[in-house]
Every structure is written in C-alpha cells, then in structure tokens.
PDB file of C-alpha atoms (C1' of nucleotides) in Angstrom:
ATOM      1  CA  MET A   1     -15.230  -7.521 -18.082  1.00 87.00           C
ATOM      2  CA  LYS A   2     -15.762  -4.618 -16.635  1.00 92.00           C
ATOM      3  CA  ASN A   3     -12.934  -3.385 -14.222  1.00 95.00           C
ATOM      4  CA  PRO A   4     -12.684  -5.206 -11.143  1.00 95.00           C
ATOM      5  CA  ILE A   5     -10.862  -2.627  -8.806  1.00 96.00           C
ATOM      6  CA  GLU A   6     -12.311   0.605  -9.810  1.00 95.00           C
ATOM      7  CA  ASN A   7     -14.567   0.739  -6.107  1.00 96.00           C
ATOM      8  CA  LEU A   8     -11.384  -0.371  -3.923  1.00 97.00           C
ATOM      9  CA  ASN A   9     -10.664   2.974  -1.785  1.00 97.00           C
ATOM     10  CA  LYS A  10      -7.595   3.885  -2.139  1.00 96.00           C
ATOM     11  CA  VAL A  11      -7.530   4.518   1.451  1.00 97.00           C
ATOM     12  CA  PHE A  12      -8.184   0.882   2.173  1.00 98.00           C
ATOM     13  CA  GLU A  13      -5.261  -0.435  -0.082  1.00 97.00           C
ATOM     14  CA  SER A  14      -2.818  -0.317   3.566  1.00 97.00           C
ATOM     15  CA  ARG A  15      -3.126  -3.733   5.283  1.00 97.00           C
ATOM     16  CA  ILE A  16      -2.487  -2.022   8.477  1.00 98.00           C
ATOM     17  CA  ARG A  17      -5.322   0.364   8.223  1.00 98.00           C
ATOM     18  CA  LEU A  18      -7.602  -2.539   6.991  1.00 98.00           C
ATOM     19  CA  GLY A  19      -6.160  -3.929   9.783  1.00 98.00           C
ATOM     20  CA  VAL A  20      -7.564  -1.176  11.968  1.00 98.00           C
ATOM     21  CA  MET A  21     -10.789  -0.167  10.358  1.00 98.00           C
ATOM     22  CA  SER A  22     -11.433  -4.480  10.400  1.00 97.00           C
ATOM     23  CA  ALA A  23     -10.959  -4.522  14.649  1.00 97.00           C
ATOM     24  CA  LEU A  24     -12.841  -1.132  14.741  1.00 98.00           C
ATOM     25  CA  MET A  25     -16.046  -2.627  13.251  1.00 97.00           C
ATOM     26  CA  VAL A  26     -16.390  -5.371  15.696  1.00 96.00           C
ATOM     27  CA  ASN A  27     -14.867  -3.533  18.416  1.00 96.00           C
ATOM     28  CA  GLU A  28     -16.991  -0.294  18.939  1.00 95.00           C
ATOM     29  CA  GLU A  29     -13.539   1.269  20.372  1.00 96.00           C
ATOM     30  CA  MET A  30     -10.136   0.700  21.206  1.00 97.00           C
ATOM     31  CA  ASN A  31      -7.203   2.589  22.550  1.00 97.00           C
ATOM     32  CA  PHE A  32      -3.759   3.015  21.336  1.00 97.00           C
ATOM     33  CA  ASN A  33      -2.102  -0.297  22.901  1.00 96.00           C
ATOM     34  CA  ASP A  34      -4.601  -2.279  21.992  1.00 96.00           C
ATOM     35  CA  LEU A  35      -4.290  -1.017  18.364  1.00 97.00           C
ATOM     36  CA  LYS A  36      -0.918  -1.592  18.865  1.00 97.00           C
ATOM     37  CA  GLN A  37      -0.455  -5.359  19.714  1.00 96.00           C
ATOM     38  CA  LEU A  38      -3.480  -6.706  18.160  1.00 97.00           C
ATOM     39  CA  LEU A  39      -1.687  -5.303  15.123  1.00 97.00           C
ATOM     40  CA  GLU A  40       1.788  -5.658  15.881  1.00 96.00           C
ATOM     41  CA  VAL A  41       3.161  -2.426  14.599  1.00 97.00           C
ATOM     42  CA  THR A  42       5.182   0.706  15.949  1.00 97.00           C
ATOM     43  CA  ASP A  43       4.271   3.306  17.875  1.00 97.00           C
ATOM     44  CA  GLY A  44       5.171   5.734  14.796  1.00 97.00           C
ATOM     45  CA  ASN A  45       3.790   3.730  12.835  1.00 98.00           C
ATOM     46  CA  LEU A  46       0.305   2.934  13.648  1.00 98.00           C
ATOM     47  CA  ALA A  47       0.453   6.787  15.105  1.00 98.00           C
ATOM     48  CA  THR A  48       0.740   7.489  11.289  1.00 98.00           C
ATOM     49  CA  HIS A  49      -1.866   5.364   9.761  1.00 98.00           C
ATOM     50  CA  LEU A  50      -4.629   6.642  12.351  1.00 98.00           C
ATOM     51  CA  ASN A  51      -4.227   9.942  11.917  1.00 97.00           C
ATOM     52  CA  MET A  52      -4.472   9.238   7.627  1.00 98.00           C
ATOM     53  CA  LEU A  53      -7.840   7.246   8.889  1.00 98.00           C
ATOM     54  CA  GLU A  54      -8.809  10.341  10.800  1.00 97.00           C
ATOM     55  CA  GLU A  55      -7.803  12.688   8.368  1.00 96.00           C
ATOM     56  CA  ASN A  56     -10.449  11.026   6.162  1.00 97.00           C
ATOM     57  CA  SER A  57     -12.713  11.219   8.704  1.00 97.00           C
ATOM     58  CA  TYR A  58     -12.842   7.707   8.987  1.00 98.00           C
ATOM     59  CA  ILE A  59     -12.727   7.178  12.437  1.00 98.00           C
ATOM     60  CA  LYS A  60     -12.644   9.398  15.363  1.00 97.00           C
ATOM     61  CA  VAL A  61     -10.648  10.028  18.745  1.00 97.00           C
ATOM     62  CA  HIS A  62     -11.503   9.869  22.174  1.00 97.00           C
ATOM     63  CA  LYS A  63      -8.932  10.872  25.188  1.00 94.00           C
ATOM     64  CA  GLY A  64     -10.395   9.979  28.058  1.00 93.00           C
ATOM     65  CA  PHE A  65      -8.985   8.163  31.601  1.00 90.00           C
ATOM     66  CA  ILE A  66      -9.668   5.240  33.161  1.00 88.00           C
ATOM     67  CA  GLY A  67      -8.714   5.942  36.439  1.00 85.00           C
ATOM     68  CA  LYS A  68      -6.335   8.608  36.510  1.00 82.00           C
ATOM     69  CA  LYS A  69      -4.124   6.988  33.326  1.00 85.00           C
ATOM     70  CA  THR A  70      -4.525   8.289  29.852  1.00 88.00           C
ATOM     71  CA  ASN A  71      -6.786   6.260  27.820  1.00 95.00           C
ATOM     72  CA  THR A  72      -7.060   7.338  24.337  1.00 96.00           C
ATOM     73  CA  THR A  73      -9.416   5.549  22.019  1.00 97.00           C
ATOM     74  CA  TYR A  74     -11.015   5.522  18.662  1.00 98.00           C
ATOM     75  CA  SER A  75     -13.899   4.430  16.964  1.00 98.00           C
ATOM     76  CA  VAL A  76     -15.543   4.446  13.637  1.00 98.00           C
ATOM     77  CA  THR A  77     -17.696   7.104  12.179  1.00 98.00           C
ATOM     78  CA  LYS A  78     -20.322   6.493  10.475  1.00 98.00           C
ATOM     79  CA  ALA A  79     -18.748   8.051   7.312  1.00 97.00           C
ATOM     80  CA  GLY A  80     -15.811   5.073   7.453  1.00 98.00           C
ATOM     81  CA  GLU A  81     -18.654   2.782   8.377  1.00 98.00           C
ATOM     82  CA  LYS A  82     -19.764   3.262   5.447  1.00 98.00           C
ATOM     83  CA  SER A  83     -17.053   3.656   3.462  1.00 97.00           C
ATOM     84  CA  PHE A  84     -15.391   0.934   4.557  1.00 98.00           C
ATOM     85  CA  LYS A  85     -18.236  -1.502   3.886  1.00 97.00           C
ATOM     86  CA  ASN A  86     -18.477  -0.369   0.318  1.00 97.00           C
ATOM     87  CA  HIS A  87     -14.684  -1.478   0.130  1.00 97.00           C
ATOM     88  CA  LEU A  88     -15.653  -4.386   1.640  1.00 97.00           C
ATOM     89  CA  ASN A  89     -18.173  -4.829  -1.127  1.00 96.00           C
ATOM     90  CA  ALA A  90     -15.984  -3.962  -4.004  1.00 96.00           C
ATOM     91  CA  LEU A  91     -13.418  -6.543  -2.678  1.00 96.00           C
ATOM     92  CA  GLU A  92     -16.079  -9.487  -2.188  1.00 95.00           C
ATOM     93  CA  LYS A  93     -17.125  -8.990  -5.703  1.00 95.00           C
ATOM     94  CA  MET A  94     -13.547  -9.294  -6.812  1.00 94.00           C
ATOM     95  CA  ILE A  95     -13.439 -12.586  -4.993  1.00 94.00           C
ATOM     96  CA  HIS A  96     -16.938 -14.085  -5.688  1.00 93.00           C
ATOM     97  CA  ASN A  97     -15.906 -13.254  -9.997  1.00 91.00           C
ATOM     98  CA  ILE A  98     -13.186 -15.484  -9.080  1.00 89.00           C
ATOM     99  CA  GLU A  99     -14.385 -18.493  -6.855  1.00 77.00           C
TER     100      GLU A  99
ATOM    101  CA  MET B   1      -8.700 -11.201  19.309  1.00 87.00           C
ATOM    102  CA  LYS B   2      -6.593 -12.311  16.472  1.00 92.00           C
ATOM    103  CA  ASN B   3      -4.785  -9.870  14.142  1.00 95.00           C
ATOM    104  CA  PRO B   4      -6.879  -9.818  11.239  1.00 95.00           C
ATOM    105  CA  ILE B   5      -3.890  -8.820   8.763  1.00 96.00           C
ATOM    106  CA  GLU B   6      -1.283 -11.146   9.806  1.00 95.00           C
ATOM    107  CA  ASN B   7      -2.345 -13.614   6.665  1.00 96.00           C
ATOM    108  CA  LEU B   8      -2.143 -10.648   4.331  1.00 97.00           C
ATOM    109  CA  ASN B   9      -0.036 -10.578   1.736  1.00 97.00           C
ATOM    110  CA  LYS B  10       1.789  -7.162   1.020  1.00 96.00           C
ATOM    111  CA  VAL B  11       2.226  -8.315  -2.722  1.00 98.00           C
ATOM    112  CA  PHE B  12      -1.450  -8.433  -2.791  1.00 98.00           C
ATOM    113  CA  GLU B  13      -2.018  -5.164  -1.125  1.00 97.00           C
ATOM    114  CA  SER B  14      -1.344  -2.957  -4.842  1.00 97.00           C
ATOM    115  CA  ARG B  15      -5.081  -2.405  -5.731  1.00 97.00           C
ATOM    116  CA  ILE B  16      -3.737  -2.748  -9.450  1.00 98.00           C
ATOM    117  CA  ARG B  17      -2.272  -6.030  -8.766  1.00 98.00           C
ATOM    118  CA  LEU B  18      -4.979  -7.174  -7.059  1.00 98.00           C
ATOM    119  CA  GLY B  19      -6.281  -6.495 -10.309  1.00 98.00           C
ATOM    120  CA  VAL B  20      -4.392  -7.908 -12.348  1.00 98.00           C
ATOM    121  CA  MET B  21      -3.916 -11.183  -9.923  1.00 98.00           C
ATOM    122  CA  SER B  22      -7.584 -10.992 -10.276  1.00 97.00           C
ATOM    123  CA  ALA B  23      -8.631 -10.789 -13.868  1.00 97.00           C
ATOM    124  CA  LEU B  24      -5.926 -13.754 -14.357  1.00 98.00           C
ATOM    125  CA  MET B  25      -7.834 -16.060 -11.852  1.00 97.00           C
ATOM    126  CA  VAL B  26     -10.484 -15.135 -14.282  1.00 96.00           C
ATOM    127  CA  ASN B  27      -9.199 -15.158 -17.904  1.00 96.00           C
ATOM    128  CA  GLU B  28      -6.347 -18.268 -18.087  1.00 95.00           C
ATOM    129  CA  GLU B  29      -4.211 -15.042 -20.137  1.00 96.00           C
ATOM    130  CA  MET B  30      -4.538 -11.831 -21.132  1.00 97.00           C
ATOM    131  CA  ASN B  31      -2.607  -9.565 -23.207  1.00 97.00           C
ATOM    132  CA  PHE B  32      -0.293  -6.106 -21.828  1.00 97.00           C
ATOM    133  CA  ASN B  33      -3.222  -4.312 -23.459  1.00 96.00           C
ATOM    134  CA  ASP B  34      -6.290  -5.883 -22.363  1.00 96.00           C
ATOM    135  CA  LEU B  35      -5.028  -5.825 -18.633  1.00 97.00           C
ATOM    136  CA  LYS B  36      -3.767  -1.715 -19.812  1.00 97.00           C
ATOM    137  CA  GLN B  37      -7.479  -1.025 -20.162  1.00 96.00           C
ATOM    138  CA  LEU B  38      -8.944  -3.459 -18.313  1.00 97.00           C
ATOM    139  CA  LEU B  39      -7.737  -1.575 -15.384  1.00 97.00           C
ATOM    140  CA  GLU B  40      -6.992   1.759 -16.328  1.00 96.00           C
ATOM    141  CA  VAL B  41      -3.145   2.377 -15.962  1.00 97.00           C
ATOM    142  CA  THR B  42      -0.596   4.103 -17.490  1.00 97.00           C
ATOM    143  CA  ASP B  43       2.021   1.625 -19.990  1.00 97.00           C
ATOM    144  CA  GLY B  44       4.601   1.936 -17.095  1.00 97.00           C
ATOM    145  CA  ASN B  45       2.993   1.413 -13.937  1.00 97.00           C
ATOM    146  CA  LEU B  46       1.034  -1.869 -15.231  1.00 98.00           C
ATOM    147  CA  ALA B  47       4.868  -2.325 -16.481  1.00 98.00           C
ATOM    148  CA  THR B  48       6.304  -1.984 -12.859  1.00 98.00           C
ATOM    149  CA  HIS B  49       3.465  -3.804 -11.306  1.00 98.00           C
ATOM    150  CA  LEU B  50       3.572  -7.049 -13.868  1.00 98.00           C
ATOM    151  CA  ASN B  51       6.916  -7.089 -13.524  1.00 97.00           C
ATOM    152  CA  MET B  52       6.443  -7.706  -9.660  1.00 98.00           C
ATOM    153  CA  LEU B  53       4.618  -9.991 -10.155  1.00 98.00           C
ATOM    154  CA  GLU B  54       6.872 -11.600 -12.226  1.00 97.00           C
ATOM    155  CA  GLU B  55       9.501 -11.289 -10.222  1.00 96.00           C
ATOM    156  CA  ASN B  56       7.535 -13.262  -7.079  1.00 97.00           C
ATOM    157  CA  SER B  57       6.975 -16.002  -9.311  1.00 97.00           C
ATOM    158  CA  TYR B  58       2.886 -14.917  -8.917  1.00 98.00           C
ATOM    159  CA  ILE B  59       2.545 -14.653 -13.488  1.00 98.00           C
ATOM    160  CA  LYS B  60       4.301 -15.856 -16.007  1.00 97.00           C
ATOM    161  CA  VAL B  61       5.235 -13.939 -19.473  1.00 97.00           C
ATOM    162  CA  HIS B  62       4.707 -15.471 -22.763  1.00 96.00           C
ATOM    163  CA  LYS B  63       6.105 -13.781 -26.066  1.00 93.00           C
ATOM    164  CA  GLY B  64       3.873 -14.523 -28.961  1.00 91.00           C
ATOM    165  CA  PHE B  65       2.358 -13.879 -32.026  1.00 88.00           C
ATOM    166  CA  ILE B  66      -1.389 -13.519 -33.469  1.00 86.00           C
ATOM    167  CA  GLY B  67      -0.573 -13.498 -37.412  1.00 83.00           C
ATOM    168  CA  LYS B  68       2.837 -11.737 -37.369  1.00 80.00           C
ATOM    169  CA  LYS B  69       2.015  -9.039 -34.759  1.00 83.00           C
ATOM    170  CA  THR B  70       3.993  -9.185 -31.431  1.00 85.00           C
ATOM    171  CA  ASN B  71       1.572 -10.647 -28.578  1.00 93.00           C
ATOM    172  CA  THR B  72       2.681 -11.089 -25.138  1.00 96.00           C
ATOM    173  CA  THR B  73       0.119 -12.694 -23.071  1.00 97.00           C
ATOM    174  CA  TYR B  74       0.625 -13.096 -19.102  1.00 98.00           C
ATOM    175  CA  SER B  75      -0.976 -15.844 -16.749  1.00 98.00           C
ATOM    176  CA  VAL B  76      -0.718 -16.639 -13.528  1.00 98.00           C
ATOM    177  CA  THR B  77       1.791 -19.873 -12.123  1.00 98.00           C
ATOM    178  CA  LYS B  78       0.335 -22.447  -9.538  1.00 98.00           C
ATOM    179  CA  ALA B  79       2.166 -20.582  -6.981  1.00 97.00           C
ATOM    180  CA  GLY B  80       0.712 -17.286  -8.260  1.00 98.00           C
ATOM    181  CA  GLU B  81      -2.652 -18.981  -8.199  1.00 98.00           C
ATOM    182  CA  LYS B  82      -1.860 -20.410  -4.143  1.00 98.00           C
ATOM    183  CA  SER B  83      -0.743 -17.298  -2.860  1.00 98.00           C
ATOM    184  CA  PHE B  84      -3.376 -15.570  -4.391  1.00 98.00           C
ATOM    185  CA  LYS B  85      -6.179 -18.006  -2.881  1.00 97.00           C
ATOM    186  CA  ASN B  86      -4.607 -17.450   0.703  1.00 97.00           C
ATOM    187  CA  HIS B  87      -4.733 -13.970   0.372  1.00 97.00           C
ATOM    188  CA  LEU B  88      -8.386 -14.043  -0.134  1.00 97.00           C
ATOM    189  CA  ASN B  89      -9.119 -16.289   2.148  1.00 96.00           C
ATOM    190  CA  ALA B  90      -7.513 -13.485   4.465  1.00 96.00           C
ATOM    191  CA  LEU B  91      -9.320 -11.417   3.183  1.00 96.00           C
ATOM    192  CA  GLU B  92     -12.756 -12.989   3.487  1.00 95.00           C
ATOM    193  CA  LYS B  93     -12.080 -13.986   7.380  1.00 95.00           C
ATOM    194  CA  MET B  94     -11.736 -10.930   7.944  1.00 94.00           C
ATOM    195  CA  ILE B  95     -14.646  -9.574   6.393  1.00 94.00           C
ATOM    196  CA  HIS B  96     -16.804 -11.931   7.517  1.00 93.00           C
ATOM    197  CA  ASN B  97     -15.599 -11.838  10.987  1.00 91.00           C
ATOM    198  CA  ILE B  98     -17.243  -8.213  10.198  1.00 89.00           C
ATOM    199  CA  GLU B  99     -20.371  -9.100   8.665  1.00 78.00           C
TER     200      GLU B  99
ATOM    201  C1'  DT C   1       7.962   6.420 -46.077  1.00 84.22           C
ATOM    202  C1'  DT C   2       4.841   8.262 -42.520  1.00 84.22           C
ATOM    203  C1'  DA C   3       2.532   6.821 -39.063  1.00 84.22           C
ATOM    204  C1'  DT C   4       0.351   3.412 -35.593  1.00 84.22           C
ATOM    205  C1'  DT C   5       0.830  -0.276 -32.840  1.00 84.22           C
ATOM    206  C1'  DA C   6       2.912  -3.421 -28.982  1.00 84.22           C
ATOM    207  C1'  DA C   7       4.780  -3.906 -25.314  1.00 84.22           C
ATOM    208  C1'  DC C   8       8.654  -2.465 -22.529  1.00 84.22           C
ATOM    209  C1'  DT C   9      12.082   0.713 -19.951  1.00 84.22           C
ATOM    210  C1'  DT C  10      13.884   5.006 -18.516  1.00 84.22           C
ATOM    211  C1'  DT C  11      13.609   9.165 -16.067  1.00 84.22           C
ATOM    212  C1'  DG C  12      11.681  11.840 -12.663  1.00 84.22           C
ATOM    213  C1'  DT C  13       9.012  13.310  -9.190  1.00 84.22           C
ATOM    214  C1'  DA C  14       5.955  12.895  -4.955  1.00 84.22           C
ATOM    215  C1'  DT C  15       4.307   9.995  -1.866  1.00 84.22           C
ATOM    216  C1'  DT C  16       4.600   6.305   1.537  1.00 84.22           C
ATOM    217  C1'  DA C  17       5.831   2.807   5.404  1.00 84.22           C
ATOM    218  C1'  DC C  18       8.360   1.750   8.677  1.00 84.22           C
ATOM    219  C1'  DA C  19      11.763   2.459  12.673  1.00 84.22           C
ATOM    220  C1'  DA C  20      13.805   4.637  15.832  1.00 84.22           C
ATOM    221  C1'  DA C  21      14.364   8.296  18.974  1.00 84.22           C
ATOM    222  C1'  DG C  22      12.348  12.670  21.259  1.00 84.22           C
ATOM    223  C1'  DT C  23       9.157  14.547  24.198  1.00 84.22           C
ATOM    224  C1'  DA C  24       5.321  15.225  27.972  1.00 84.22           C
ATOM    225  C1'  DC C  25       3.296  13.609  31.150  1.00 84.22           C
ATOM    226  C1'  DT C  26       1.344  10.297  34.353  1.00 84.22           C
ATOM    227  C1'  DT C  27       2.022   6.821  37.616  1.00 84.22           C
ATOM    228  C1'  DT C  28       4.201   3.150  39.725  1.00 84.22           C
ATOM    229  C1'  DT C  29       8.295   1.168  41.814  1.00 84.22           C
ATOM    230  C1'  DT C  30      12.813   1.301  45.035  1.00 84.22           C
TER     231       DT C  30
ATOM    232  C1'  DA D   1      12.604  11.039  46.607  1.00 84.22           C
ATOM    233  C1'  DA D   2      14.717   9.569  42.988  1.00 84.22           C
ATOM    234  C1'  DA D   3      14.289   6.391  39.161  1.00 84.22           C
ATOM    235  C1'  DA D   4      11.958   3.680  35.892  1.00 84.22           C
ATOM    236  C1'  DA D   5       8.242   2.927  33.060  1.00 84.22           C
ATOM    237  C1'  DG D   6       4.198   3.546  30.259  1.00 84.22           C
ATOM    238  C1'  DT D   7       0.789   6.255  27.597  1.00 84.22           C
ATOM    239  C1'  DA D   8       0.291   8.683  22.718  1.00 84.22           C
ATOM    240  C1'  DC D   9       2.783  10.541  20.464  1.00 84.22           C
ATOM    241  C1'  DT D  10       5.726  13.926  17.467  1.00 84.22           C
ATOM    242  C1'  DT D  11       9.926  14.089  14.620  1.00 84.22           C
ATOM    243  C1'  DT D  12      13.433  12.677  11.260  1.00 84.22           C
ATOM    244  C1'  DG D  13      15.631  10.267   8.257  1.00 84.22           C
ATOM    245  C1'  DT D  14      15.098   6.764   5.349  1.00 84.22           C
ATOM    246  C1'  DA D  15      14.612   3.448   1.828  1.00 84.22           C
ATOM    247  C1'  DA D  16      10.634   1.649  -0.694  1.00 84.22           C
ATOM    248  C1'  DT D  17       6.712   1.849  -3.860  1.00 84.22           C
ATOM    249  C1'  DA D  18       3.800   4.737  -7.085  1.00 84.22           C
ATOM    250  C1'  DC D  19       2.562   7.461 -10.782  1.00 84.22           C
ATOM    251  C1'  DA D  20       2.831   9.944 -15.513  1.00 84.22           C
ATOM    252  C1'  DA D  21       5.575  10.977 -18.854  1.00 84.22           C
ATOM    253  C1'  DA D  22       8.574  10.558 -22.626  1.00 84.22           C
ATOM    254  C1'  DG D  23      11.865   7.686 -25.057  1.00 84.22           C
ATOM    255  C1'  DT D  24      12.671   2.884 -27.223  1.00 84.22           C
ATOM    256  C1'  DT D  25      12.457  -1.399 -30.224  1.00 84.22           C
ATOM    257  C1'  DA D  26      10.636  -3.421 -33.729  1.00 84.22           C
ATOM    258  C1'  DA D  27       6.869  -4.825 -36.736  1.00 84.22           C
ATOM    259  C1'  DT D  28       2.979  -3.627 -39.415  1.00 84.22           C
ATOM    260  C1'  DA D  29      -0.732  -0.605 -42.190  1.00 84.22           C
ATOM    261  C1'  DA D  30      -1.727   3.188 -44.566  1.00 84.22           C
TER     262       DA D  30
END
DNA sequence: TTATTAACTTTGTATTACAAAGTACTTTTT
DNA sequence: AAAAAGTACTTTGTAATACAAAGTTAATAA
C-alpha cells in the first residue's frame, strides 16, 4: 500500500482555503463580500486565508471599482489552478481507492 | 451558489487523520507501526491524531498480541465509516462542481 | 545482560485559526 | 452637514493544533 496523503497540498488542508479555491475555480472572479457570505466567515479570518493563498501565488487580487464603490476581486492564477487540480486528483485517488 | 464546504467535517481536515481513515477504510484493521510507516509520521504525532479520532468515536482500538508480542490494532467504527463517507461525499460534490 | 521493539506519554515550541475590534475611505441616509 | 453604513482590510489577542524529540513501560530478542 502506498501513502495515500503524500500528494495532498498543505495549503489546501484548510476548509476555508479549499472553499475559496473551489469557488474561484467555478466563478472566474469573486469579490471579498461574495466570498465572505458564501463561506460564512468573518472578515479577518477570510482576509488571512486570502493572504495565505496570495502569498503562495495561488490567487491574484484586483482592486477595482463598481461605479464609485471599491470592489476587490480575487481570481485563481495558472499556478493555483495547477496546484489545486493536483490536490483534487490526489483526493480523488484516495476516494476511489475506498469506494 | 451554495457554500461548498458546509458539509466538510472538521475532524477530517487534517491530512494525517484523512490518511488514517482512508487506510482503515481499505484495510479493516492496521497496527500502530503499519500506520506510522504508511503515513510517514513520528510516533507522537500519530498517537495524537489517533487519539483525536478515538475521542470522536471514529476509530476503535484493540490491544492484542501476535504470539507474545503486543499488537495494537485500529479499526473504523460504524459511526466513523458513516461520518467519513459523508465527508468524502461532500468532497466529491465539490470536485465535480469544478471538473 | 544489553539492546531493541511496540506503543505510547510528556514536554515544549511554533504555527494556525479565529473572533473581535479598530482603521481608512467612501457613500448613503437623515 | 452630520451621522450611519459599507468595503476591505489590519491589528490584537487567545485558544487550538501540529509536530518533533525525548522519555516511559513492558516485553522480547541477541
């Protein structure tokens, strides 16, 4: 038997970062508030996780406006997409080994 | 869009506990050393994670012998199986939403 | 009798998670 | 014009986790 977790990515161990990535894979881009409401987290907590994803270059931030209101959006980078898919693959292998 | 992480189980957020459960779903029972080698973790670390799984009644411990040598084995409980499958389902839904 | 193995527990440190409050800037409401 | 509210944070503080390393106990093998 082979180590079932060796290809899992530490960064995606967190439920919230998993949720952010998952949402951004489906949505192209989302802003702070949408993510906050979707994942039901506090500002500070979300900001921390977004920071960690950005520091790993898995997402990128775009500060813009809607009319005159600030609107910060987040989207996955190429690297983020690659790493996340890799992680999902590892999860899938683990799951299929079981079912 | 619905919160993609609301059905994920906090206990299974950890890579190592995920690995333990995954191994025990496939193997019926495994002992301390087999798990340790499979998951490539230190004694203390593994013991802690096994404890947490046991406290949640997701695994049960059986202290036995092979000949005269002690042999502690671990296996998933019904509750553990149910909760873990639930978690995997939530993961699968998340993944399929993406791919 | 010394060394080794199994399965831990204890100790200590570093990292992480999270909530809550604070901040800066703008916009809407009164 | 003043007050309230919204956006997107940062800061602060605390509690929980993760993990390695060393210590422990009891048995067995050399």
